[in-house]
Backbone as a chain_set.jsonl record, in Angstrom:
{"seq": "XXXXXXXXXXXXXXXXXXXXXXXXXXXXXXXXXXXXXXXXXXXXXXXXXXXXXXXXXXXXXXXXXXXXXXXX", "coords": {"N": [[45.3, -25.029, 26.456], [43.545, -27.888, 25.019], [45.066, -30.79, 24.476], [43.343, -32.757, 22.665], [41.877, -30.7, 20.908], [43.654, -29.754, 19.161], [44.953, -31.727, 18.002], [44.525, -33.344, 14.756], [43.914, -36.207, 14.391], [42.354, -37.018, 16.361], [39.736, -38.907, 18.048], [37.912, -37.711, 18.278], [37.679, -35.99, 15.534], [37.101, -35.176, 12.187], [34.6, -36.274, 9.485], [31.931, -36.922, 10.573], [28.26, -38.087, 9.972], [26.742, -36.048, 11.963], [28.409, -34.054, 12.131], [28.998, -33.059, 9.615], [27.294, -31.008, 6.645], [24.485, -32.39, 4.561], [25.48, -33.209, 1.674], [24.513, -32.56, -1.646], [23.548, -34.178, -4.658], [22.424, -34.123, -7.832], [20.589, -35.619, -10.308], [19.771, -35.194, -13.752], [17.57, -34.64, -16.014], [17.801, -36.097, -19.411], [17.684, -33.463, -22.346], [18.294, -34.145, -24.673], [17.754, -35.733, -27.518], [17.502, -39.208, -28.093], [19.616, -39.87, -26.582], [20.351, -41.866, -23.718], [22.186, -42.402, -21.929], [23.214, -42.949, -18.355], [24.18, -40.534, -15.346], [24.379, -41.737, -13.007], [23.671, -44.55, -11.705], [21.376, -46.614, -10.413], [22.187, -48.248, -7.872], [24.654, -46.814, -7.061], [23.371, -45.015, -6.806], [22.162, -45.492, -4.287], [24.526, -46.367, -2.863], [25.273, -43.512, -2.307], [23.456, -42.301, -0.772], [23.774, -43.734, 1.089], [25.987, -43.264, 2.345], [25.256, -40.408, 2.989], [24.466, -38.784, 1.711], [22.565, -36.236, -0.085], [20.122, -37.615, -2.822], [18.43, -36.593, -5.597], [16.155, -37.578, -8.433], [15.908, -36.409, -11.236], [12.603, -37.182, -13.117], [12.959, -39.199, -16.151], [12.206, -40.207, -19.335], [13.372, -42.041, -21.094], [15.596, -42.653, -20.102], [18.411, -45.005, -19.445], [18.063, -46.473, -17.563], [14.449, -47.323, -15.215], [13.162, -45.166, -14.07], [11.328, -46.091, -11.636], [13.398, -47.819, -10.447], [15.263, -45.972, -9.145], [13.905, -45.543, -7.242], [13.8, -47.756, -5.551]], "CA": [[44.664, -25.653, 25.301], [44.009, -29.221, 25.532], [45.879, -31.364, 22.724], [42.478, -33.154, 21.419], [41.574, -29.807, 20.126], [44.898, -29.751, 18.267], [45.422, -32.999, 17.346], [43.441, -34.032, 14.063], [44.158, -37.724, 14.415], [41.666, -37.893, 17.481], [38.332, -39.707, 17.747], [36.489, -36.631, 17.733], [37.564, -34.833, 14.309], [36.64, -36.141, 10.911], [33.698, -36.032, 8.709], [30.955, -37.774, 11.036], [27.216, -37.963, 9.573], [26.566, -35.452, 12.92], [28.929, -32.829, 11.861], [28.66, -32.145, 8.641], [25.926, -31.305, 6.125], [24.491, -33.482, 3.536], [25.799, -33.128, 0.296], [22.822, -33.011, -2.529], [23.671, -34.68, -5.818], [21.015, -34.128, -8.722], [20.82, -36.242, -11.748], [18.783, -34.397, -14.242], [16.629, -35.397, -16.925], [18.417, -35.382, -20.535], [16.863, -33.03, -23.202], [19.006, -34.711, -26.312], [17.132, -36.998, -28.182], [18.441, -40.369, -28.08], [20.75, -39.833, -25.238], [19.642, -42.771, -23.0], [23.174, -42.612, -20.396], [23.247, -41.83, -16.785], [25.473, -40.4, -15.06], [24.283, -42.294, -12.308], [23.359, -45.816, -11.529], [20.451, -46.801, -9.18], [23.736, -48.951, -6.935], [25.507, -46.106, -6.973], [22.661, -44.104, -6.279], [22.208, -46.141, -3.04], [26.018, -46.165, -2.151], [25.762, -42.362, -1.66], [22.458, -42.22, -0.32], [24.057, -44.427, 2.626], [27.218, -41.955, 2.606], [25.186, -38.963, 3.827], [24.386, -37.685, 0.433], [21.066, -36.265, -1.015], [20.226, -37.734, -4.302], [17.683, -36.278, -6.591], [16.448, -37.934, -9.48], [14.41, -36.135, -12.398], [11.799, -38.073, -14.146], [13.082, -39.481, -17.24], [11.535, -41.5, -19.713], [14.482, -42.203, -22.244], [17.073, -42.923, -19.057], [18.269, -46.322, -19.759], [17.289, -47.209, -15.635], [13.482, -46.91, -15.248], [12.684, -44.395, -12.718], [11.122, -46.663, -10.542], [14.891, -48.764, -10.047], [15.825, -45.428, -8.477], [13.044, -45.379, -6.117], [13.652, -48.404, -4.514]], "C": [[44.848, -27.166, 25.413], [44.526, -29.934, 23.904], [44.84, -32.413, 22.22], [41.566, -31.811, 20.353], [42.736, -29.488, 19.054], [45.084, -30.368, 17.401], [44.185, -33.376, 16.192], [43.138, -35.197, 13.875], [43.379, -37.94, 15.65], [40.439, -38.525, 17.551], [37.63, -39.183, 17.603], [36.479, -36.162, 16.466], [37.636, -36.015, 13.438], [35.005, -35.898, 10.4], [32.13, -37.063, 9.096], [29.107, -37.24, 10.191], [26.401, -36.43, 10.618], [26.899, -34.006, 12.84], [29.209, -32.113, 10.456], [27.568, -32.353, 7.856], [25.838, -32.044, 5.221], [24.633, -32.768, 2.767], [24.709, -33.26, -0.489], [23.605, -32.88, -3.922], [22.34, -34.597, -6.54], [21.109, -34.857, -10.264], [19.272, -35.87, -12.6], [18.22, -35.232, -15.495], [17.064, -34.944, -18.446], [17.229, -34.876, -21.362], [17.397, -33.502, -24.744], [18.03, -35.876, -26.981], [17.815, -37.687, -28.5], [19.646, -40.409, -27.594], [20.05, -40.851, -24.244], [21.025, -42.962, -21.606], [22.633, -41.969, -19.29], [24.367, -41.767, -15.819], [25.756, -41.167, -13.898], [23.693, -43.497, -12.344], [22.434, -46.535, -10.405], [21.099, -47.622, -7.808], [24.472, -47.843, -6.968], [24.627, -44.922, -5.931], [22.456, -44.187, -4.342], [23.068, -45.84, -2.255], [25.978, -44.779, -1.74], [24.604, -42.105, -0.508], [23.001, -42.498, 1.367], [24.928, -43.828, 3.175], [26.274, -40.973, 2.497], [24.765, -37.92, 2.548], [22.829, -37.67, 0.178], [20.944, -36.556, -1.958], [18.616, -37.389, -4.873], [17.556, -36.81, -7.833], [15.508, -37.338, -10.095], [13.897, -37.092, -13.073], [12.327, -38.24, -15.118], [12.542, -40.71, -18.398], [12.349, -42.597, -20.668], [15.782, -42.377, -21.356], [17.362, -44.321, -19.33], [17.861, -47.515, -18.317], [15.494, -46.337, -15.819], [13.799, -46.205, -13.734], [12.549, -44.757, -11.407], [12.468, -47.2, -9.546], [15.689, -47.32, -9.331], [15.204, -45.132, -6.844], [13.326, -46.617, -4.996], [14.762, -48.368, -3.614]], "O": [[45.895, -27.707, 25.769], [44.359, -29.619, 22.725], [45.286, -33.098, 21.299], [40.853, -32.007, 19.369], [42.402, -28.864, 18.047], [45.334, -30.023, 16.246], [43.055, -33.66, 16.587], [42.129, -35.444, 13.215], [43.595, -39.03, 16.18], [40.141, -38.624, 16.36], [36.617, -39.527, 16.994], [35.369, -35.845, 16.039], [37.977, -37.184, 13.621], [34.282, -35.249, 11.157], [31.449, -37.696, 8.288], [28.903, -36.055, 9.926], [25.538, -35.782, 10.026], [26.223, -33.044, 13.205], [29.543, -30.945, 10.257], [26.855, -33.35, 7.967], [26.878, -32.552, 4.8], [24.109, -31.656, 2.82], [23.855, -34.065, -0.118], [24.162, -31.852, -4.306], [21.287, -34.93, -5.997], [21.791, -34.405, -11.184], [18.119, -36.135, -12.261], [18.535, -36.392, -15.764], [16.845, -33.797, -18.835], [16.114, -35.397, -21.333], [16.842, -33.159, -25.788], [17.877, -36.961, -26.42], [18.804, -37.349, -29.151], [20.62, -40.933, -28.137], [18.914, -40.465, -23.969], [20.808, -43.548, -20.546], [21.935, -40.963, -19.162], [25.214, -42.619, -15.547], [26.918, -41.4, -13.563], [22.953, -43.535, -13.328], [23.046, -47.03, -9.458], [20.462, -47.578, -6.755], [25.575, -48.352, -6.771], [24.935, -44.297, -4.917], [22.564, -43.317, -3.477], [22.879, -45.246, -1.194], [26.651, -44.589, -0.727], [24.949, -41.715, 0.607], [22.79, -41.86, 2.398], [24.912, -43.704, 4.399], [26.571, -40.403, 1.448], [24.766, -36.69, 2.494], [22.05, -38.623, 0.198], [21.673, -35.858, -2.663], [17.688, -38.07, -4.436], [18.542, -36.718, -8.564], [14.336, -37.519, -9.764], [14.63, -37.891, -13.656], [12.449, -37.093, -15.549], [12.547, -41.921, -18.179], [11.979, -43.749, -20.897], [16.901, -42.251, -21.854], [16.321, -44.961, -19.478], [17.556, -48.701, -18.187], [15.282, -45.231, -16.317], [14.406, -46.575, -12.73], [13.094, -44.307, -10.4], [12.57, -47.062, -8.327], [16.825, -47.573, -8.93], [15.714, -44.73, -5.797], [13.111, -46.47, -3.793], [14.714, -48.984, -2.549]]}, "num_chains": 1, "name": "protein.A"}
């Protein structure tokens, strides 16, 4: 057995974009009236986006980020 299959401290093991799957985050569309938070932030949204994550956003019209600010 060779000791980089052992060892978890080697250059191969760890959580590379290659070896594992993307994660899918969904930020849904509130049904409360006059609920305008999110749980997410169109900069935040980004930050995961670039970390390997799927992000989903439902249409909302009452989100306090317009829609579009998630699109870009």
């Amino acid at each position: 057995m060779s000791s980089e299959a052992t060892n978890p401290s080697s250059s191969h093991a760890g959580t590379s974009a290659e070896t594992q799957p993307r994660q899918a985050i969904w930020l849904r569309c509130e049904k409360k009236p006059f609920e305008h938070r999110s749980a997410l932030t169109p900069t935040t949204a980004k930050v995961l986006l670039d970390n390997n994550f799927d992000v989903m956003v439902e249409r909302d019209p009452q989100r306090i980020f317009d829609d579009a600010e998630f699109e870009a």
